Amino acid sequence: MSPRLSQRGRVEPFHVMELLKAANRRAATHGDVISLCAGQPSTPAPVVALEAVATAVRDGAVLGYTDAMGTAVCREAIAGHLQRTSGLRVDPAHVAVTTGSSAGFTALFLAAFDPGDVVMMTRPGYPAYRNTLAALGCRAVELECGPAVRFQPTVALLEEWTAAAGAPPAGLIIASPANPTGTVIAPDELAAIARWCDANDVLLVSDEIYHGVTFGEQAASAWETSREAVLVGSVSKYFSMTGWRVGWLVLPEHLVRPVELLLGNLNICAPAIAQVAAAAALGPTARLELDGHVRRYRDNRDHVLARLPELGVTQWAPADGAFYAYADVSHLTLDSVAYCDQLLAATGVAITPGVDFAPGHGPTPGLDGQRWVRMSLAGSTEDIDEAMSRWIAHVRSGPGTRHT
Ligand SMILES: Cc1ncc(COP(=O)(O)O)c(C=O)c1O
């Protein structure tokens, strides 16, 4: 019997996970790794969340399955957080608690899109959108967004794409701040995009997972303009709780019940103990601690951007938020995968090749991911400084040739 393997299961690797595996292998043998590849804070969950978990465990909380949409306490905490931070009045009935935002995307895509539907994302953009859509039989199309538009979509670009394609996409996924660039969509442009989506019957999926991690103006929310949009959030980034696996969707009325049915079947519910922790973290008490992390990310960003020229780098994305530096290293390599492997082997510094975010060849060769790398700035300032020093020393001592 021939082994059964589906076509749609053959997704691209998430290169950052491959790098993480290689970095962990090297850490075991050399002990010198500084990992700037994964987008995760190096700090634990906020104290108030840890205390809530300790109390629940001590008091013998049952921690069984919760409602598919999450506990009432967690859904109310998410609604309260959105009200405090963005002034949004959200009915907790429109909130779905998910197993990280990742599980939310799967349920949402299944609820909203059919196989063959065209769903647009930015190039560069977060790879799991593309790979999850592909696994579900949808067609992910990339809208190239370069430095001229600060790596973010505009209504003009959407109009241009739609005119060329003859029809708008079924969905548009945006992220502000974005991964890998950290750029924020200006509030008026976000509002215009939301209005354009409504007028063209395009489901706007606004990934707001990096909200809270901004270094200037706070990022606007799509729900300030349109309640037809879907908001995506998570405790992974600002809340420093990646492994707890709690995210959320804020849904327009028509998607609430379909998403509930899908979540109940796909995941049953998000982990109960993690919902306890998330509800506590979402309250006002944790903000002081968490805002301290954001100040460190900003310092790290300033530090890294100031040192990029020492590597000969002249082009990078303006990181308004999130915790990444996305830099053009085409003077060093035209094969960012090989370059990141080689940098790890030579220096113990792990960074992510841009091919995760801009794979293959796009309309503008200079934006292809083989020419770019991403560094995570979420670690300690000392580690980031040491990583930059090692990288700079490596470039200075190197043969100066580029991989092609
Ligand atoms: C833009 C973006 N969206 C979603 C996710 C998924 O996060 P999680 O599943 O931990 O909520 C990530 C993770 O890096 C991300 O960068």
XYZ file of C-alpha atoms and ligand atoms in Angstrom:
420
model
C 0.000 0.000 0.000
C 1.405 3.423 -0.893
C 1.726 5.795 2.072
C -1.034 8.401 2.109
C 0.116 12.015 2.061
C -2.101 14.939 1.133
C -1.045 17.720 -1.226
C -2.363 20.427 1.061
C -0.383 19.094 4.022
C 2.836 19.893 2.163
C 3.355 23.371 3.540
C 6.575 25.335 3.512
C 8.757 25.002 6.590
C 8.572 27.835 9.084
C 12.306 28.572 8.809
C 12.451 30.204 12.202
C 11.528 26.838 13.748
C 14.329 25.136 11.778
C 16.786 27.741 13.009
C 15.527 27.334 16.551
C 16.150 23.581 16.309
C 19.698 24.163 15.001
C 20.340 26.757 17.738
C 19.151 24.337 20.436
C 21.438 21.626 19.014
C 24.383 23.991 19.097
C 23.513 25.198 22.607
C 23.779 21.579 23.793
C 27.243 21.093 22.253
C 28.832 24.584 22.475
C 26.861 26.435 25.161
C 27.477 29.781 23.432
C 24.221 30.428 21.602
C 22.475 33.781 21.581
C 19.135 33.190 19.956
C 17.571 36.177 18.232
C 15.467 34.019 15.954
C 12.202 33.357 17.788
C 9.745 36.177 18.371
C 9.306 35.642 22.052
C 10.037 37.605 25.206
C 12.762 36.255 27.496
C 10.727 37.209 30.569
C 8.152 35.113 32.460
C 4.432 35.801 32.617
C 3.538 38.798 34.802
C 3.580 38.168 38.538
C -0.178 38.630 38.883
C -0.734 35.810 36.356
C 1.639 33.450 38.164
C -0.084 34.215 41.464
C -3.496 33.525 39.969
C -2.273 30.142 38.750
C -0.731 29.304 42.135
C -3.995 30.186 43.867
C -6.089 28.132 41.444
C -3.864 25.098 41.903
C -3.672 25.498 45.690
C -7.440 25.842 45.965
C -8.002 22.690 43.948
C -9.658 24.368 40.953
C -11.066 21.645 38.721
C -9.541 22.950 35.488
C -11.675 20.830 33.209
C -12.889 21.732 29.739
C -14.234 25.250 29.512
C -16.851 26.547 27.073
C -15.528 26.292 23.516
C -15.441 30.109 23.372
C -13.540 30.326 26.685
C -14.449 31.078 30.276
C -16.718 34.028 30.966
C -13.972 35.486 33.170
C -11.391 35.362 30.391
C -13.740 36.736 27.728
C -14.734 39.593 30.028
C -11.069 40.276 30.798
C -10.330 40.552 27.066
C -13.281 42.915 26.550
C -12.143 44.971 29.565
C -8.593 45.144 28.216
C -9.809 46.396 24.824
C -11.958 49.022 26.512
C -9.074 50.266 28.686
C -6.414 50.280 25.979
C -8.340 51.190 22.795
C -11.575 52.635 24.164
C -13.526 49.885 22.354
C -16.813 48.680 23.783
C -16.825 44.967 23.006
C -19.565 42.576 24.062
C -17.796 39.511 25.541
C -20.269 37.447 23.478
C -18.240 38.479 20.412
C -14.952 37.268 21.932
C -13.599 33.765 21.324
C -10.687 32.595 23.469
C -8.376 30.411 21.370
C -5.308 28.227 21.841
C -2.901 31.014 20.957
C -3.958 33.241 18.107
C -2.653 30.481 15.811
C -5.639 28.233 16.563
C -7.883 31.260 16.140
C -6.599 31.785 12.605
C -7.366 28.174 11.670
C -10.932 28.334 12.981
C -11.499 31.758 11.437
C -10.169 30.793 8.008
C -12.342 27.676 8.050
C -15.401 29.665 9.094
C -14.920 32.479 6.600
C -13.236 31.072 3.492
C -13.866 28.201 1.105
C -11.187 26.229 -0.746
C -9.953 28.295 -3.672
C -10.841 31.627 -2.075
C -8.189 34.288 -2.557
C -6.899 35.769 0.692
C -4.400 38.592 0.605
C -1.488 39.198 2.935
C 1.501 41.510 2.737
C 4.918 40.633 1.395
C 6.930 40.601 3.619
C 4.476 39.072 6.053
C 3.968 36.459 8.746
C 4.439 33.027 7.106
C 1.863 31.041 9.072
C -0.960 33.001 7.405
C 0.203 31.737 4.024
C 0.926 28.189 5.139
C -2.287 27.772 7.131
C -4.360 29.110 4.232
C -2.545 26.733 1.861
C -3.224 23.765 4.142
C -6.913 24.694 4.064
C -6.960 24.869 0.266
C -7.243 28.678 0.083
C -5.094 30.785 -2.224
C -2.863 33.162 -0.306
C -1.751 36.042 -2.498
C 0.928 38.493 -1.516
C 0.628 42.249 -1.853
C 4.166 43.529 -2.053
C 4.641 46.394 0.378
C 8.079 47.980 0.211
C 9.855 50.902 1.864
C 7.853 53.491 -0.115
C 4.703 52.456 1.792
C 6.562 51.607 5.002
C 6.009 47.872 4.330
C 2.246 48.197 4.899
C -0.731 48.080 2.523
C -2.538 51.188 1.362
C -5.927 51.641 -0.285
C -4.088 52.731 -3.440
C -2.214 49.404 -3.565
C -5.419 47.455 -2.909
C -7.209 49.343 -5.703
C -4.323 48.723 -8.075
C -4.206 45.000 -7.287
C -7.993 44.647 -7.636
C -8.032 46.464 -10.976
C -5.332 44.110 -12.297
C -6.982 40.955 -10.895
C -10.498 41.949 -11.962
C -11.982 41.271 -8.518
C -11.110 41.992 -4.907
C -9.830 39.164 -2.683
C -12.208 37.357 -0.318
C -10.101 38.416 2.638
C -7.266 40.719 3.614
C -4.943 40.019 6.539
C -3.051 42.947 7.977
C -0.824 43.211 11.037
C 0.018 46.462 12.800
C 2.619 46.450 14.261
C 3.778 43.852 11.761
C 6.053 40.857 11.843
C 8.817 40.970 10.518
C 9.027 44.744 10.015
C 7.528 46.198 13.185
C 5.842 48.925 11.145
C 2.507 50.403 12.219
C -0.321 51.421 9.870
C -1.239 55.078 10.459
C -4.737 55.399 12.005
C -6.251 57.214 9.003
C -4.855 54.652 6.549
C -6.142 51.789 8.712
C -9.577 53.413 8.791
C -9.481 53.856 5.000
C -8.465 50.187 4.540
C -11.315 49.051 6.803
C -13.802 51.169 4.833
C -12.420 49.868 1.518
C -12.842 46.279 2.749
C -16.443 46.920 3.780
C -17.249 48.622 0.466
C -15.703 45.746 -1.511
C -17.070 42.874 0.565
C -13.602 41.839 1.731
C -13.256 40.263 5.172
C -10.620 42.294 7.005
C -8.587 40.226 9.454
C -6.655 42.640 11.636
C -3.855 40.891 13.502
C -3.385 43.105 16.552
C -1.190 40.647 18.427
C 1.618 43.219 18.861
C -0.651 45.904 20.279
C 0.919 47.318 23.411
C 4.417 46.927 21.956
C 4.760 50.294 20.244
C 7.473 52.886 20.708
C 5.646 56.009 19.591
C 1.937 56.392 18.982
C -0.285 53.515 20.049
C -1.472 51.371 17.122
C -5.109 51.898 16.099
C -7.610 49.037 16.031
C -9.676 48.095 12.971
C -12.800 47.959 15.175
C -12.553 51.735 15.662
C -13.775 51.910 12.049
C -15.562 48.683 11.203
C -17.229 46.007 13.279
C -17.343 43.811 10.175
C -13.605 43.214 10.665
C -12.142 40.410 12.790
C -9.596 41.371 15.434
C -6.933 38.870 16.429
C -5.090 39.133 19.749
C -2.963 37.028 22.066
C -1.168 37.012 25.404
C 1.980 35.856 23.591
C 3.718 39.164 22.886
C 2.961 42.218 25.082
C 1.957 39.902 27.932
C 5.139 37.805 27.692
C 3.221 34.508 27.686
C 4.006 32.701 24.419
C 3.906 29.151 25.798
C 0.672 29.612 27.711
C -1.208 29.424 24.416
C -4.039 31.852 24.845
C -5.218 34.122 22.067
C -8.535 35.582 21.002
C -10.744 36.584 18.119
C -13.187 39.480 18.270
C -15.847 38.576 15.754
C -18.659 40.236 13.831
C -22.041 38.731 14.667
C -22.284 36.422 11.636
C -19.017 34.622 12.484
C -19.642 34.048 16.195
C -21.613 30.787 15.985
C -19.597 29.198 13.124
C -16.354 29.892 14.971
C -17.821 28.513 18.204
C -18.783 25.261 16.453
C -15.377 24.934 14.809
C -13.441 25.652 18.007
C -15.498 23.096 19.917
C -14.667 20.448 17.350
C -11.059 21.368 16.598
C -9.730 22.229 20.057
C -12.614 21.737 22.533
C -11.254 24.771 24.381
C -8.102 26.726 25.168
C -6.181 25.355 28.194
C -8.167 26.130 31.368
C -5.185 26.992 33.571
C -3.794 29.293 30.908
C -7.148 31.095 30.724
C -6.871 31.725 34.476
C -3.402 33.190 33.960
C -4.460 35.229 30.923
C -7.476 36.747 32.688
C -5.186 37.963 35.476
C -2.537 39.278 33.068
C -5.163 41.197 31.099
C -6.163 43.267 34.135
C -4.664 46.676 34.903
C -2.277 45.354 37.622
C 0.244 43.848 35.202
C 0.686 46.939 33.055
C 3.542 48.505 35.020
C 5.605 45.336 34.763
C 4.745 44.779 31.081
C 5.378 48.392 30.068
C 8.863 47.943 31.566
C 9.497 45.187 29.004
C 8.336 47.489 26.205
C 10.869 50.128 27.310
C 13.597 47.469 27.083
C 12.468 46.437 23.591
C 12.657 50.090 22.554
C 16.183 50.413 23.961
C 17.158 47.192 22.188
C 15.712 48.480 18.930
C 17.576 51.797 19.222
C 20.768 49.929 20.019
C 20.534 47.486 17.111
C 19.459 50.055 14.533
C 22.345 52.278 15.597
C 24.818 49.425 15.086
C 23.478 48.052 11.765
C 25.701 50.440 9.763
C 28.731 48.767 11.397
C 27.682 45.670 9.437
C 27.499 47.734 6.263
C 23.696 47.602 6.353
C 22.064 50.665 4.798
C 18.401 49.635 4.582
C 16.051 48.412 7.288
C 12.381 48.629 8.143
C 11.328 51.432 10.490
C 10.421 49.413 13.578
C 7.571 51.401 15.156
C 6.678 48.488 17.398
C 6.796 44.696 17.879
C 10.320 43.472 18.670
C 12.113 42.897 15.403
C 14.743 44.462 13.214
C 14.300 43.523 9.560
C 17.387 44.417 7.574
C 18.621 44.195 4.005
C 21.885 42.220 4.073
C 22.241 41.827 0.303
C 25.808 43.191 0.493
C 26.627 40.107 2.601
C 24.510 37.408 0.954
C 21.922 36.550 -1.667
C 21.062 33.354 0.213
C 19.810 34.319 3.642
C 19.159 30.684 4.659
C 22.792 29.681 4.078
C 23.962 32.925 5.669
C 21.973 32.387 8.883
C 23.239 28.779 9.102
C 26.794 29.938 8.613
C 26.471 32.810 11.116
C 25.169 30.372 13.731
C 28.019 27.937 13.069
C 30.685 30.660 13.171
C 29.432 32.819 16.062
C 26.616 31.072 17.937
C 24.251 33.917 16.954
C 20.901 32.723 15.605
C 18.884 35.080 13.397
C 16.064 34.358 10.940
C 16.365 34.362 7.141
C 13.975 36.700 5.360
C 12.691 33.837 3.170
C 10.159 33.061 5.878
C 8.510 36.415 5.223
C 9.138 37.003 1.505
C 9.699 33.587 -0.112
C 10.629 32.982 -3.737
C 10.771 35.826 -6.198
C 8.420 38.777 -5.883
C 7.906 41.731 -8.186
C 10.875 43.626 -6.689
C 14.021 41.458 -6.435
C 15.495 43.817 -3.801
C 12.696 42.815 -1.413
C 13.135 39.041 -1.814
C 13.688 37.337 1.510
C 16.992 35.844 0.373
C 18.388 39.358 0.808
C 16.922 40.136 4.229
C 17.203 38.831 7.775
C 15.147 39.361 10.901
C 16.478 39.725 14.428
C 14.278 39.447 17.474
C 14.848 42.251 19.980
C 12.862 40.664 22.785
C 15.830 39.340 24.759
C 18.081 41.035 27.289
C 19.999 44.130 26.203
C 23.312 42.447 27.165
C 22.604 39.444 24.939
C 21.603 41.642 22.026
C 24.687 43.783 22.410
C 26.919 40.707 22.555
C 25.197 39.221 19.496
C 25.750 42.416 17.505
C 29.422 42.530 18.562
C 29.970 38.918 17.479
C 28.210 39.491 14.168
C 30.141 42.683 13.433
C 33.461 40.963 14.290
C 32.479 38.065 12.020
C 31.723 40.398 9.092
C 34.958 42.319 9.621
C 37.055 39.147 9.761
C 35.210 37.463 6.894
C 36.249 36.969 3.299
C 33.749 39.623 2.198
C 32.208 37.404 -0.452
C 28.479 36.971 -0.779
C 26.628 33.703 -1.096
C 24.721 33.563 -4.338
C 2.026 38.483 13.406
C 1.816 37.254 14.229
N 0.577 36.733 14.329
C 0.341 35.611 15.031
C 1.368 34.947 15.694
C 1.039 33.691 16.460
O 1.108 33.875 17.841
P 0.386 32.998 18.960
O -0.161 31.782 18.316
O 1.465 32.692 19.940
O -0.690 33.866 19.542
C 2.672 35.456 15.632
C 3.783 34.764 16.297
O 4.928 35.098 16.167
C 2.892 36.642 14.880
O 4.111 37.187 14.781
